[in-house]
Structures are given as C-alpha cells and as structure tokens.
Coordinates of C-alpha atoms and ligand atoms in Angstrom, one line a residue:
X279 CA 282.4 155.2 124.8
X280 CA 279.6 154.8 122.5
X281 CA 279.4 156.0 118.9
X282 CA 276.6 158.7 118.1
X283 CA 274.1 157.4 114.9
X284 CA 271.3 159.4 114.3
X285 CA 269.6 156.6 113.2
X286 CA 270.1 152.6 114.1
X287 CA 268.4 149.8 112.0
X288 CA 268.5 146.7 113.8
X289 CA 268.4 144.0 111.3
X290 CA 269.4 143.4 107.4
X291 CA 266.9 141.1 106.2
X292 CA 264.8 142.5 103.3
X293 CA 263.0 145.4 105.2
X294 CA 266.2 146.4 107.3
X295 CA 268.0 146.6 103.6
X296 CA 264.8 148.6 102.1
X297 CA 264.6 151.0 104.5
X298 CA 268.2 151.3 104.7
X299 CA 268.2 151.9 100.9
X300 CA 265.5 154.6 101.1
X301 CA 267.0 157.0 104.1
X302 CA 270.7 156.4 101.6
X303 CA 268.8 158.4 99.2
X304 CA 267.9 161.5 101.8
X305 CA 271.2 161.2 102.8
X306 CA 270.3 160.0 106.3
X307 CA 272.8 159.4 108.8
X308 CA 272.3 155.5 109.4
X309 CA 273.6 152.3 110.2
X310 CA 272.0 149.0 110.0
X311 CA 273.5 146.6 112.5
X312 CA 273.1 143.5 111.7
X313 CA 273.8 140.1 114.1
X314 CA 275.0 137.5 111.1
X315 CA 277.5 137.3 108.8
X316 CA 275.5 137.9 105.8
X317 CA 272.0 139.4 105.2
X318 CA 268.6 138.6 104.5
X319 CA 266.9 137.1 107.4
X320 CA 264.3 134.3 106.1
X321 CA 265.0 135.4 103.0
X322 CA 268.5 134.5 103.4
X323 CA 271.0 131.7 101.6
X324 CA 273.9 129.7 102.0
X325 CA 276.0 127.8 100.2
X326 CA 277.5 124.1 99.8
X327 CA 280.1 124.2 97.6
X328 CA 279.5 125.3 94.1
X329 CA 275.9 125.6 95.3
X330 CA 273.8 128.3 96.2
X331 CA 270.8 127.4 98.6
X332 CA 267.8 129.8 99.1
X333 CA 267.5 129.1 102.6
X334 CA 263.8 130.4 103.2
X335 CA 261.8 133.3 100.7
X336 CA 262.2 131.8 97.0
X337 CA 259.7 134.0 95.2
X338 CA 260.1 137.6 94.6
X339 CA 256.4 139.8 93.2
X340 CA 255.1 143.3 93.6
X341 CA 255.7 144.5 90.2
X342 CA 252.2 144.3 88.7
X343 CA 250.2 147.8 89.3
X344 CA 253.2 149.9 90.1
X345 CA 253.4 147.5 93.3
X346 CA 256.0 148.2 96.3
X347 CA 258.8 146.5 94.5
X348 CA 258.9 148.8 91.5
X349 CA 258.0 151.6 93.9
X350 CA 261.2 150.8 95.9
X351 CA 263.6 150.1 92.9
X352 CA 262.2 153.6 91.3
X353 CA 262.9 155.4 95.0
X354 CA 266.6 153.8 95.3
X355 CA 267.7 153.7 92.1
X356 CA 268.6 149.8 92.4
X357 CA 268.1 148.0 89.5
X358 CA 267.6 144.2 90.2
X359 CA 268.3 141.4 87.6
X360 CA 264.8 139.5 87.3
X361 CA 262.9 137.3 85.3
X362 CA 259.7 136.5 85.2
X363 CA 258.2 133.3 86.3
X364 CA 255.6 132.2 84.2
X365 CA 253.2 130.3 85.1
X366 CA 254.3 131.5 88.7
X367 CA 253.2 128.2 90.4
X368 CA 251.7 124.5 89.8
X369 CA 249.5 123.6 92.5
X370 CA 249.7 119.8 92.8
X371 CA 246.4 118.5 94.2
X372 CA 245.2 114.8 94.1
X373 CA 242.6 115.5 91.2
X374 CA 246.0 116.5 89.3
X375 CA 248.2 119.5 88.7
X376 CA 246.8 123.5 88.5
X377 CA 248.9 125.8 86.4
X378 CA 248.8 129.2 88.3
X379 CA 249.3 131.0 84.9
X380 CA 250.1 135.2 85.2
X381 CA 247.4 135.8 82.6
X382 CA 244.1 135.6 84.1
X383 CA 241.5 134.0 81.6
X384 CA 244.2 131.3 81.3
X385 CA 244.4 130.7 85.4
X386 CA 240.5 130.5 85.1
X387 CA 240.3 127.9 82.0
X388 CA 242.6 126.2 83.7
X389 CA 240.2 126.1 87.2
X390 CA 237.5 125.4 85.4
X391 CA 239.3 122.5 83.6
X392 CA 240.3 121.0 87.1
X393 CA 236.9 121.7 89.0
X394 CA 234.1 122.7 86.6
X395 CA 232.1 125.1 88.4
X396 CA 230.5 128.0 87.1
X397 CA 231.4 130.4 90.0
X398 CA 235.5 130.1 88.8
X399 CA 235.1 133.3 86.5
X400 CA 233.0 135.5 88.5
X401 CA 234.7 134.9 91.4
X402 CA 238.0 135.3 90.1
X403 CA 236.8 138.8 88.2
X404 CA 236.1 139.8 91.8
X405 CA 239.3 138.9 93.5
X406 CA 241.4 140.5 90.8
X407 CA 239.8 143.7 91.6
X408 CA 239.9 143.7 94.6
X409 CA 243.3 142.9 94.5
X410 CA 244.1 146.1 92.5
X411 CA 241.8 148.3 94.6
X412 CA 243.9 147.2 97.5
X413 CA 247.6 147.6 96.3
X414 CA 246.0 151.0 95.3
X415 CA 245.2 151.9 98.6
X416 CA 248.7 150.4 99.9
X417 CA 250.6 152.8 97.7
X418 CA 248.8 155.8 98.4
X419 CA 248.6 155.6 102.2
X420 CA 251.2 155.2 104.8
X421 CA 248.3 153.5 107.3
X422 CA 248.1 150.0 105.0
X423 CA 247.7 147.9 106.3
X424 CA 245.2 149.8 109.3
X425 CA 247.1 149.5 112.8
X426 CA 244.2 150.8 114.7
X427 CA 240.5 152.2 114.1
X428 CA 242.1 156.1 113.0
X429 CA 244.6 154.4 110.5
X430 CA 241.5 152.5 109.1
X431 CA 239.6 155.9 109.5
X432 CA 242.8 157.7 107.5
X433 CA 242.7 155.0 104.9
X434 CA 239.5 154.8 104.0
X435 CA 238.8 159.0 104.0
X436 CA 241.0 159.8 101.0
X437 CA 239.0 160.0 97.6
X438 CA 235.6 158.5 99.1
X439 CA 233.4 157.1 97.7
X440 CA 235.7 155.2 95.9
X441 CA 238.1 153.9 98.6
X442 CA 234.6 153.2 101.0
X443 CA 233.9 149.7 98.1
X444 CA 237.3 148.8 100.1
X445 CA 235.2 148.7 104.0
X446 CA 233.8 145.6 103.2
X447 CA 236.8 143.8 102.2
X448 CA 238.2 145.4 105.6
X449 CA 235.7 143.9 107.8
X450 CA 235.0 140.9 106.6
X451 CA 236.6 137.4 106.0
X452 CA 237.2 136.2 102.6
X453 CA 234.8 133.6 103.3
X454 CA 232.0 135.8 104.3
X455 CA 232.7 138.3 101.3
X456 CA 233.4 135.9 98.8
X457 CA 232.4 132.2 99.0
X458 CA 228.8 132.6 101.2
X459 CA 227.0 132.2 98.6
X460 CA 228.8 129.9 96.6
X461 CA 228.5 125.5 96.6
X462 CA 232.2 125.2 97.1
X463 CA 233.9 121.8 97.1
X464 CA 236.1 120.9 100.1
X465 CA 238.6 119.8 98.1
X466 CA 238.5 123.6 96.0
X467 CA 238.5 125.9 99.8
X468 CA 241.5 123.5 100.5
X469 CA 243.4 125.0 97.6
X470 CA 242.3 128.2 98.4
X471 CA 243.5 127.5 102.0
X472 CA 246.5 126.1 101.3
X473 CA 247.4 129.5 98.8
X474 CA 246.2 131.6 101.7
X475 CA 248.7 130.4 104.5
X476 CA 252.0 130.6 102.1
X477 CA 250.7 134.3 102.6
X478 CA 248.4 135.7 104.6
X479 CA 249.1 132.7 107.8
X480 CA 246.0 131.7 107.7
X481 CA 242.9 130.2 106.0
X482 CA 239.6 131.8 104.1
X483 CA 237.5 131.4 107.1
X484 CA 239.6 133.5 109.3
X485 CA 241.4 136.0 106.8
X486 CA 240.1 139.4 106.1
X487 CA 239.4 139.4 102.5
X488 CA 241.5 142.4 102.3
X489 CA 244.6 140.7 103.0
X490 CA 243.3 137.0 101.2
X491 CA 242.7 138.9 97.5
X492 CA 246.6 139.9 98.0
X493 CA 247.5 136.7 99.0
X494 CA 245.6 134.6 96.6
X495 CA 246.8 136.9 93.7
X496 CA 250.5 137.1 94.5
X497 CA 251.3 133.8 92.1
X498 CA 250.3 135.9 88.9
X499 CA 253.5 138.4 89.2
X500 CA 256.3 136.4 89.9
X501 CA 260.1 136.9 90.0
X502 CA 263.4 135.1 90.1
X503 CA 266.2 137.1 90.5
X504 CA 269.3 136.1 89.6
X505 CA 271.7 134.1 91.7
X506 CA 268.8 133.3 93.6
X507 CA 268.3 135.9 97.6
X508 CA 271.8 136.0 97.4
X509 CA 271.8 137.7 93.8
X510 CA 268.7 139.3 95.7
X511 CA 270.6 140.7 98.7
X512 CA 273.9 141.5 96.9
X513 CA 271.8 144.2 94.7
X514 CA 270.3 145.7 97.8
X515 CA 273.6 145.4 99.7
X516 CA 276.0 147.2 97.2
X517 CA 274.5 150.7 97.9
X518 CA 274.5 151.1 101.9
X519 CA 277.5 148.1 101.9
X520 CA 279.5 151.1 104.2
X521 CA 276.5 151.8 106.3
X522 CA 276.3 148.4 107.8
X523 CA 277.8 146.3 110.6
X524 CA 277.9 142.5 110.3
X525 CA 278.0 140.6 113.9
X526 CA 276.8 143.1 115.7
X527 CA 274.2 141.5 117.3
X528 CA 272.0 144.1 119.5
X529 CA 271.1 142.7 123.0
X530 CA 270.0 145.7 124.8
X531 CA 268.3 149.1 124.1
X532 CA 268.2 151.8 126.7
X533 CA 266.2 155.0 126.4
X534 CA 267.6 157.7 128.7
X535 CA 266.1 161.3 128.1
X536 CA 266.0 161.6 124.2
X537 CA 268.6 159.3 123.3
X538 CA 268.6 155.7 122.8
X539 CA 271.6 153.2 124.3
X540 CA 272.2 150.0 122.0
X541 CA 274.3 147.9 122.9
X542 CA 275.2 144.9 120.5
X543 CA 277.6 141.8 121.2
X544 CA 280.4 144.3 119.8
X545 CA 280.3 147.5 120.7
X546 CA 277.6 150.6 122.3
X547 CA 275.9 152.9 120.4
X548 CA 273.9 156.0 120.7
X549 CA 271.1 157.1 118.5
X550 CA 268.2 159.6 118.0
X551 CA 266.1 157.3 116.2
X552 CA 266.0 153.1 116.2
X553 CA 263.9 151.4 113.2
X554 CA 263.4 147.9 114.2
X555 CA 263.2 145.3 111.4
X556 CA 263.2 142.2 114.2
X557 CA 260.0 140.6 115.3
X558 CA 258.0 142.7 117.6
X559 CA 258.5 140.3 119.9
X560 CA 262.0 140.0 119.5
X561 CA 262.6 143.7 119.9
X562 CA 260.4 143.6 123.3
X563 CA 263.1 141.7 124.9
X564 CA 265.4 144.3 123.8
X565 CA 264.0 146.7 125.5
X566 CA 262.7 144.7 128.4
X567 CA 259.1 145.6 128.4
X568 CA 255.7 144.2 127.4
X569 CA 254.5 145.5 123.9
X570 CA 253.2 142.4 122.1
X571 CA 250.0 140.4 123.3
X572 CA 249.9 136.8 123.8
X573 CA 247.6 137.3 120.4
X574 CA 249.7 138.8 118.4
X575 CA 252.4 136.2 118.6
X576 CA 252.0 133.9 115.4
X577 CA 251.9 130.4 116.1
X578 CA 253.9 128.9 112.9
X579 CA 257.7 127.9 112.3
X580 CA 258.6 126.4 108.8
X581 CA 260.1 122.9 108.5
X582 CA 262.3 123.4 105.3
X583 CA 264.6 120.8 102.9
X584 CA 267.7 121.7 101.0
X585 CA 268.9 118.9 97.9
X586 CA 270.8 119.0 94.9
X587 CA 268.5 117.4 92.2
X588 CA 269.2 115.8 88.3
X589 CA 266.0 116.1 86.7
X590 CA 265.3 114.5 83.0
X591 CA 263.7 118.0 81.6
X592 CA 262.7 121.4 82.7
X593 CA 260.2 122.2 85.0
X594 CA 258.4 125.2 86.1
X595 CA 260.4 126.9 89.2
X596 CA 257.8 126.4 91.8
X597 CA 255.2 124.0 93.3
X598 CA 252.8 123.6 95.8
X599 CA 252.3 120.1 96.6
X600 CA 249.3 119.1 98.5
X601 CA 250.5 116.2 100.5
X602 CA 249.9 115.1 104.2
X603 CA 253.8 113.6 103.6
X604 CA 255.5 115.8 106.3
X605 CA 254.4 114.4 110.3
X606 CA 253.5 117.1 112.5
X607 CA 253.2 119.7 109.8
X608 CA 250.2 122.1 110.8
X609 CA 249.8 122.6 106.7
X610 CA 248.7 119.9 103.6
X611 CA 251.3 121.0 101.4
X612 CA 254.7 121.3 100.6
X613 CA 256.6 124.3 98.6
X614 CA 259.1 123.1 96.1
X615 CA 261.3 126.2 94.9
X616 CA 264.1 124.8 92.3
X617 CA 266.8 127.3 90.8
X618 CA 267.0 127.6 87.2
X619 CA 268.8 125.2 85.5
X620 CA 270.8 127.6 83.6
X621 CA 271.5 130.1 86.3
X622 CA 275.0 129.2 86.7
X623 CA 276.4 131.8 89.3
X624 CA 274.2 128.9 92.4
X625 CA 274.1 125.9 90.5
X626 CA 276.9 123.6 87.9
X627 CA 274.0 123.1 85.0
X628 CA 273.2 119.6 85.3
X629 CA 271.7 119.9 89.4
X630 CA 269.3 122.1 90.0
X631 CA 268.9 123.5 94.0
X632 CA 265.5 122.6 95.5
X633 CA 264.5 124.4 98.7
X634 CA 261.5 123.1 100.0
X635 CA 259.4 124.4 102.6
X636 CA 256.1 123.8 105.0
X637 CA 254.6 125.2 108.4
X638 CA 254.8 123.7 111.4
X639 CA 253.0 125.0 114.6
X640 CA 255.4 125.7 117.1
X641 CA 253.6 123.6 119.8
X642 CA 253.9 120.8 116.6
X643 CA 257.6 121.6 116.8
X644 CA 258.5 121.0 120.6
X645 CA 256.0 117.8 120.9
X646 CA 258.1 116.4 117.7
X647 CA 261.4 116.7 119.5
X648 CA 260.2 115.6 122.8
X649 CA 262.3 112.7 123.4
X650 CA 264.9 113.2 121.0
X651 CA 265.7 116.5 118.1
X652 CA 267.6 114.2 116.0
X653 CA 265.8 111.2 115.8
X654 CA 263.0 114.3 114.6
X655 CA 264.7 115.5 111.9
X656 CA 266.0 111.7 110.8
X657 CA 262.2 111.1 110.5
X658 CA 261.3 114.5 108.5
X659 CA 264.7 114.3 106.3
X660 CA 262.7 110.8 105.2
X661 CA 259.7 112.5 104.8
X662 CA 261.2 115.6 102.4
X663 CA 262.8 112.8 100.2
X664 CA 260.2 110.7 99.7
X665 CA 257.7 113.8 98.9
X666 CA 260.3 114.7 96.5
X667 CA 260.5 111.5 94.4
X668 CA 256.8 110.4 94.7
X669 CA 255.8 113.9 92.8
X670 CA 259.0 114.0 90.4
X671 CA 258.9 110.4 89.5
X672 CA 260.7 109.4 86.8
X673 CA 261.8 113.1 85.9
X674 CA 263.6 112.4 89.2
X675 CA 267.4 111.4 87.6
X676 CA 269.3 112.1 90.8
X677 CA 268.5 113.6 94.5
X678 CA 271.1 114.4 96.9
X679 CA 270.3 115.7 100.4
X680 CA 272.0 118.9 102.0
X681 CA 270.1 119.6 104.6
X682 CA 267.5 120.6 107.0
X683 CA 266.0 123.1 108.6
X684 CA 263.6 123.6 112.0
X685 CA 262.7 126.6 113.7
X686 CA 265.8 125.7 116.2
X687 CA 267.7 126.5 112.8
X688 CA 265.8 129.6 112.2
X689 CA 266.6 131.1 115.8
X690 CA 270.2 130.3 114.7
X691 CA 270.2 132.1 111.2
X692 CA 267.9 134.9 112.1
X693 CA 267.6 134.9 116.0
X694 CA 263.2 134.7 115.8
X695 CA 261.7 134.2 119.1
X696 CA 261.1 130.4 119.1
X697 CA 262.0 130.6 115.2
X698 CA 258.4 131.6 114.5
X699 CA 258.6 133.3 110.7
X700 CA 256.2 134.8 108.8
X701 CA 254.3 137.8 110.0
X702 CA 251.3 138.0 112.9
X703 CA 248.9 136.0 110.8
X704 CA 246.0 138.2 109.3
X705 CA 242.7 137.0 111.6
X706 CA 239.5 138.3 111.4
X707 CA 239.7 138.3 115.7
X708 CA 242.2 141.2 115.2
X709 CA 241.7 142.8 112.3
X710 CA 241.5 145.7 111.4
X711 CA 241.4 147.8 115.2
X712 CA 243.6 145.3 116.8
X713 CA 246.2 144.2 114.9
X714 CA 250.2 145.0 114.9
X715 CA 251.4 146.0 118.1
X716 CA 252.5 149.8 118.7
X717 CA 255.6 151.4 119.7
X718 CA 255.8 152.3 122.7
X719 CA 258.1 155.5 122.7
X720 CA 258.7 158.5 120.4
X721 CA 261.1 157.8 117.5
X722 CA 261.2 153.8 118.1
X723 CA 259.5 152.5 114.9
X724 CA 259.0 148.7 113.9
X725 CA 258.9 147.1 110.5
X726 CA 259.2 144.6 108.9
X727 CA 256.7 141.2 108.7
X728 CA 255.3 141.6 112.2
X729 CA 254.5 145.9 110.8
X730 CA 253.5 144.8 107.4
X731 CA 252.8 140.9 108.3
X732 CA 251.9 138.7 106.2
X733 CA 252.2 138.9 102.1
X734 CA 256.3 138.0 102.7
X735 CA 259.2 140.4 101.3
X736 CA 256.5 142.4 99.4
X737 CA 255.1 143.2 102.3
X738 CA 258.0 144.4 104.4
X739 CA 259.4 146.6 101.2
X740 CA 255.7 148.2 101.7
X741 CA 256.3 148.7 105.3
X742 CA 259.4 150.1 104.5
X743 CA 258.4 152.2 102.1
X744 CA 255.5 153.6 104.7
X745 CA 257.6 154.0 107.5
X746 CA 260.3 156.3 104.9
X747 CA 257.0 158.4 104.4
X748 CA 256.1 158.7 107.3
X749 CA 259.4 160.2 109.0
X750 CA 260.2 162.0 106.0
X751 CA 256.7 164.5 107.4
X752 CA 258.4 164.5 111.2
Ligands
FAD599 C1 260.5 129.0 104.7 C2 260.1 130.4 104.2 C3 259.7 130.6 102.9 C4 259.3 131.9 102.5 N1 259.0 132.1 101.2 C5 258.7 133.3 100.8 C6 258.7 133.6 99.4 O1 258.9 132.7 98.5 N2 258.4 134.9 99.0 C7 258.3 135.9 99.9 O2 258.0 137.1 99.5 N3 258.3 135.7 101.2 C8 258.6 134.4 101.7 N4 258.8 134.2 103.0 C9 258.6 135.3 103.9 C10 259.8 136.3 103.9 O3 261.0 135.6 104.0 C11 259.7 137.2 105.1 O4 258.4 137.8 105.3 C12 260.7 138.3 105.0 O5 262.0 137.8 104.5 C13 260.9 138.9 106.4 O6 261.9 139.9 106.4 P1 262.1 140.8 107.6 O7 263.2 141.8 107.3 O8 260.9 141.4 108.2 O9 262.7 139.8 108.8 P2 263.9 138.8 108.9 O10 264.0 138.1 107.6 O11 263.6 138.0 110.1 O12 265.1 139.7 109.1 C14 265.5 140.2 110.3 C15 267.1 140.3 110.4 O13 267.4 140.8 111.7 C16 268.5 140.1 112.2 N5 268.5 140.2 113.6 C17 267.6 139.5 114.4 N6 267.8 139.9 115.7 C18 268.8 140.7 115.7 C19 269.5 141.4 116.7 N7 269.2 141.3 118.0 N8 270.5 142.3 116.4 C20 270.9 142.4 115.1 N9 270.3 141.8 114.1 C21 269.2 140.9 114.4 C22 268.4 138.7 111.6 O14 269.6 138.0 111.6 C23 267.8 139.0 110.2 O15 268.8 139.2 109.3 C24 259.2 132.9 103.4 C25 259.6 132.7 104.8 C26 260.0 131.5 105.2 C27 260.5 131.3 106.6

C-alpha cells in the first residue's frame, strides 16, 4: 500500500534541501527521499575519526548583490554560521602566485603585478558589471538561466532597454565579447580557462559570456561555513529534519492518470507532484524514457584527494594550482580546499583537512582503469601527494593520506550516471535555445545543477528558488 505525498523530492543534496526549505515555509506537504545516509550530494562529507572531510563542494558564495544565498536564507529563515574568505583564492601559476582578493582594484593591481597589460582594468570594469547585471536578472526572473528561445524572450522583455545590454552577453562567448580585441597571453586565457571550468565546465572560447562573468567573479564573495558541508547541511537539515527519508533510494517512477508511483529501495509512494534534484539523466532512467540528448550529458567526473596536513603557518583556505601533476586529468590545475585551522568541531588544531580536487573526462576515467582500477588510483594517490608537497614546500610539516576519490566513488556517494558531477557545461553550441533538457509531463519538475548547471551550490539554490516561484503561480 503506498503512502500519499502531495509532493516527493528525490534527492537531499543542496537543491533537494533548498527547495525542501522553501515549500516548509508555505506549509507544503513534502518529503524529500533521499538514497544515503546523510545529505549533500557532491557537496557532501565524511569523517575519519576526529576529522571532518569535505568530500566534494568546499566553497560557499552568493551573498554579494542580494545573490541567491541571502535570498534563500531571508525566504527560510535559516541563519548559517559563515565567514568570509578573504582573499577567496590564490591562483598558483608558474610566473608565481595570484591573490584573488574580494575587493576589486586590489584583484586588478594584483593582475597587473603578475602580467602587466594595460587591458587588466578595463576588462575587469566590464566583467564586474556584467556580473551584477546578470545576478540582477537571475533574481528577478524565474527563466535564468533561458531554457528555450520564450524563456530568453521572457527574460530579456522585463524593464527593456535596460535588460536588452544583457542580449549580447546571451549570445555570445566570452571570448568573442570580451577578449577579440585584446593581445592576450596564452599563459593569461589559461587562467582565465582554468577559473572558468571550476564553474561554468568549460573554457572562454566556448562559454557564453553570460555564464563566464558569473563564473570568473564567484572568487570575490566567498564563504566558509562552519564545520565545513557538514556544518553546511546540518543548518539546512534542522528545519525539514521530519520531512525526510534517509535510504530510501528511488528506482522507479510511474505516472498513472494524475498521480505519480515512486517506488524507492524501501517502500512505494504516491504523489501529485515530483521535484527532481538528481541529474537529468539520472531521473530519465527513473522514469524509463528518453529526455536528455547525447549533448546535454557533460563529459567530466572529478578525481579528488583527502589528507590530514601539519603546516608551519596559516595559509589562505583555497588554491588553485596550475599543474599538469595529475595523469589523465582533462584540466591543468588542481583545487586545494584546507579547513581552518581553528575550526575545531572537523579538525584537532594542529592538522588541517585538505580536500583536493580536479576534472577528469569520463572517457579519461575508463581508459585510466583499463587494465587495473587499483593500480589507477595507486598512481593518482602518488600524484595528489606529490602536488601537495612540491607547492607547500617547507610549510609542509606533516601530510597524511585518507583517501581517494574517482567517479566510481561518486556513483557510490551520490548515485551520478557514470559519476559525472558538475552541471551540463555552459557551450555556446547550446546556449541559450538549446540548453537544459525539459520535463516531459505536467507537475514533474527538475532542478538542481543539470536545471541551474553550472556556477555549483549557488546555482542550484537559484534553481530552487525559481522552481518555488514558479509553482507558487500554478
Ligand atoms: C569535487 C567537486 C568540487 C566542487 N566544489 C564546489 C565548490 O567549492 N563550491 C560550489 O558551490 N560547488 C562546488 N561543486 C559543485 C556542487 O557540489 C554541485 O553543483 C552541487 O552540490 C550539486 O547539488 P545537487 O543537489 O544539484 O546534486 P547532488 O549533489 O548530486 O545531490 C543529489 C542527491 O540525490 C541523491 N540521489 C541520487 N539518486 C537518488 C535516487 N535515485 N533516490 C534518492 N536519492 C538519490 C544523492 O545521493 C544526492 O544526495 C563541486 C563539485 C564537485 C564534484
């Protein structure tokens, strides 16, 4: 006998919990069922011991110009436990280290310092407000990012001619719209490249500049949050804690007249409404038919590294190092996320966590583990460590490895399709009339990073926080 819901989320990473949060406050009837023990998806942790690992999503933004984070903390009612990260990131290139500083004339200087050329300030003028125009349009329209040409057509209508400066940035790539024109260095479009794929998937050739000025300006309004994703996901948990299921993992969905059948490794439901916050491809095996395109499945998985580090001083929280260190990695750097030294709830005060991370194509991925998975990982463990102590040097005291992850480990811990994370990447050959796949019934909605792919948990709060407008006006 099944158990009527009006509404089912399938998922509790960080846009199953936001949405969850937001239909808590119309006093929705809901229940998020969720297929692991604990929540958060990519943005998930474990622990070892005393320790507290972030196992994927480190960085927290979407604060600065009202973004969706305060948007969703002001809608819930959730207060979160933050600090700011400033500078928000050191990018670690072979001419020597970048401070990503919040402030902007200081993120400039500090370009200029690095790569002297005249085009640093201009160009980053333009980003910046482009940036805001776009987060502007975000918040006041439920159609950002456009699914299709009458979303763009929506988005672009309100408060013309203002929101039309915004077509441009729509249709073309952030190559085209910002760097034609300009004598840029190899070595200065790998930086930007290399920013653009923790983000947006992709690189400035290929991204619409829409998605790239977000991308590129995410480092300037960072976060910690206390006790790391798990203080993260504890603070999003407490409130709906009653409306969720832990190891229910759904394997079916039926649709039979109005109602929808779930059934989950536990148990059978019966719903009105489903809000998918799995992988479009994912929840098309669900429901046993076709609804993403061979092009909207992204191609990257993330190689990641857990260790418990002694360091000789502080250091800033986060890095990007460019490095060709990791073998088969489809990317030229590696993220270093530590925990802060004196967060003591995830760490004992003298180690620090590191979490590092790095793409991989997923065709990388299954030629890497050809002849043997293990031998794989024995080979990129190596790899991790030795990135590791060649950029700490002698601030390295002490490392201690924990562990690694592949995307064989990410279908394990969040059940992705072939582990692929990260949203559909943001290409100019889909964007903006082609791009996230649609629903293919009446009350079936997706979210999450393959709805709002692509600028991480920012993103799927925003695609939360579209999707609670939009059924709030069915
Ligand atoms: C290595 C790495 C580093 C990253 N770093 C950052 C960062 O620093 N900052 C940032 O903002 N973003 C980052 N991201 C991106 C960010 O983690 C994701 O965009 C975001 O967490 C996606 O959330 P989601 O809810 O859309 O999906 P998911 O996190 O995939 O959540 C989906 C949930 O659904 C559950 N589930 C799946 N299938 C089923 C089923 N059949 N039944 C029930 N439950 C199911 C899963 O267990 C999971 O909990 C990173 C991602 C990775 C992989």
């Amino acid at each position: 006998m099944s158990q009527f819901i009006d509404t089912i989320i399938i998922g509790a990473g960080a846009a199953g919990l936001a949405i969850s949060n937001l239909l808590q406050q119309d006093k929705n009837e809901f229940l998020c069922l969720e297929s692991h023990r604990t929540p958060g998806g990519c943005a998930g942790y474990f622990s070892r011991g005393k320790f507290i690992f972030d196992a994927g999503a480190t960085t927290l933004s979407g604060l600065k110009y009202q973004g969706p984070l305060s948007k969703f903390l002001e809608a819930s009612g959730i207060e979160l436990n933050l600090r700011k990260v400033d500078p928000g990131l050191i990018i670690s290139l072979a001419k020597g280290d970048i401070t990503r500083f919040s402030d902007q004339k200081s993120w400039i200087d500090e370009q200029q310092k690095i790569f002297k050329a005249d085009f640093i300030p201009e160009l980053w003028t333009e980003i910046e407000k482009a940036n805001e125009l776009c987060w502007k349009l975000a918040e006041e329209s439920a159609n950002f990012p456009p699914h299709n040409f009458s979303s763009a057509l929506k988005l672009l209508s309100k408060k013309i001619p203002s929101k039309l400066r915004a077509l441009p940035l729509l249709l073309k790539s952030f190559d085209d719209y910002f760097l034609k024109e300009l004598k840029i260095s190899q070595e200065y479009r790998e930086m930007l490249d290399e920013l653009l794929l923790i983000s947006t998937q992709n690189t400035t050739r290929d991204t619409p500049a829409m998605m790239a000025v977000m991308g590129l300006s995410y480092p300037q309004d960072t976060w910690y949050h206390e006790g790391g994703m798990k203080g993260f996901n504890d603070s999003l948990l407490l409130p709906i804690k009653d409306q969720i299921l832990f190891g229910h993992k759904v394997t079916s969905i039926a649709k039979i007249k109005d109602f929808y059948h779930i059934q989950t490794s536990k148990g059978q439901f019966k719903s009105r409404r489903i809000i998918s916050s799995i992988p479009t491809w994912n929840t098309q095996k669900l429901l046993d038919i076709k609804i993403t395109e061979e092009h909207q499945v992204q191609p990257w998985g993330a190689l990641t590294a857990y260790f418990k580090v002694k360091l000789n001083s502080e250091i800033p929280l986060y890095h990007q190092v460019h490095t060709k260190g990791i073998s088969h990695s489809g990317s030229g750097s590696v993220f270093f996320s530590f925990c802060p030294k004196d967060d003591l709830s995830r760490s004992d005060g003298i180690y620090q966590t590191l979490t590092l991370s790095t793409h991989i194509r997923y065709q990388n991925y299954v030629n890497a583990i050809s002849e043997s998975r293990d031998m794989a990982r024995v080979v990129w463990k190596n790899e991790f460590l030795k990135v590791v102590q060649d950029y700490l040097g002698t601030k390295l005291l002490d490392i201690i490895p924990v562990g690694l992850g592949d995307p064989d480990t990410f279908i394990e811990y969040t059940e992705r399709f072939n582990g692929l994370v990260g949203g559909i990447p943001h290409s100019m050959k889909r964007s903006p009339l082609n791009f996230s796949p649609k629903s293919p019934f009446k009350d079936l909605y997706q979210i999450g990073d393959t709805g709002f792919p692509g600028q991480g948990i920012v993103g799927v709060i925003q695609g939360a926080i579209n999707l609670h407008q939009r059924i709030a006006r069915v």
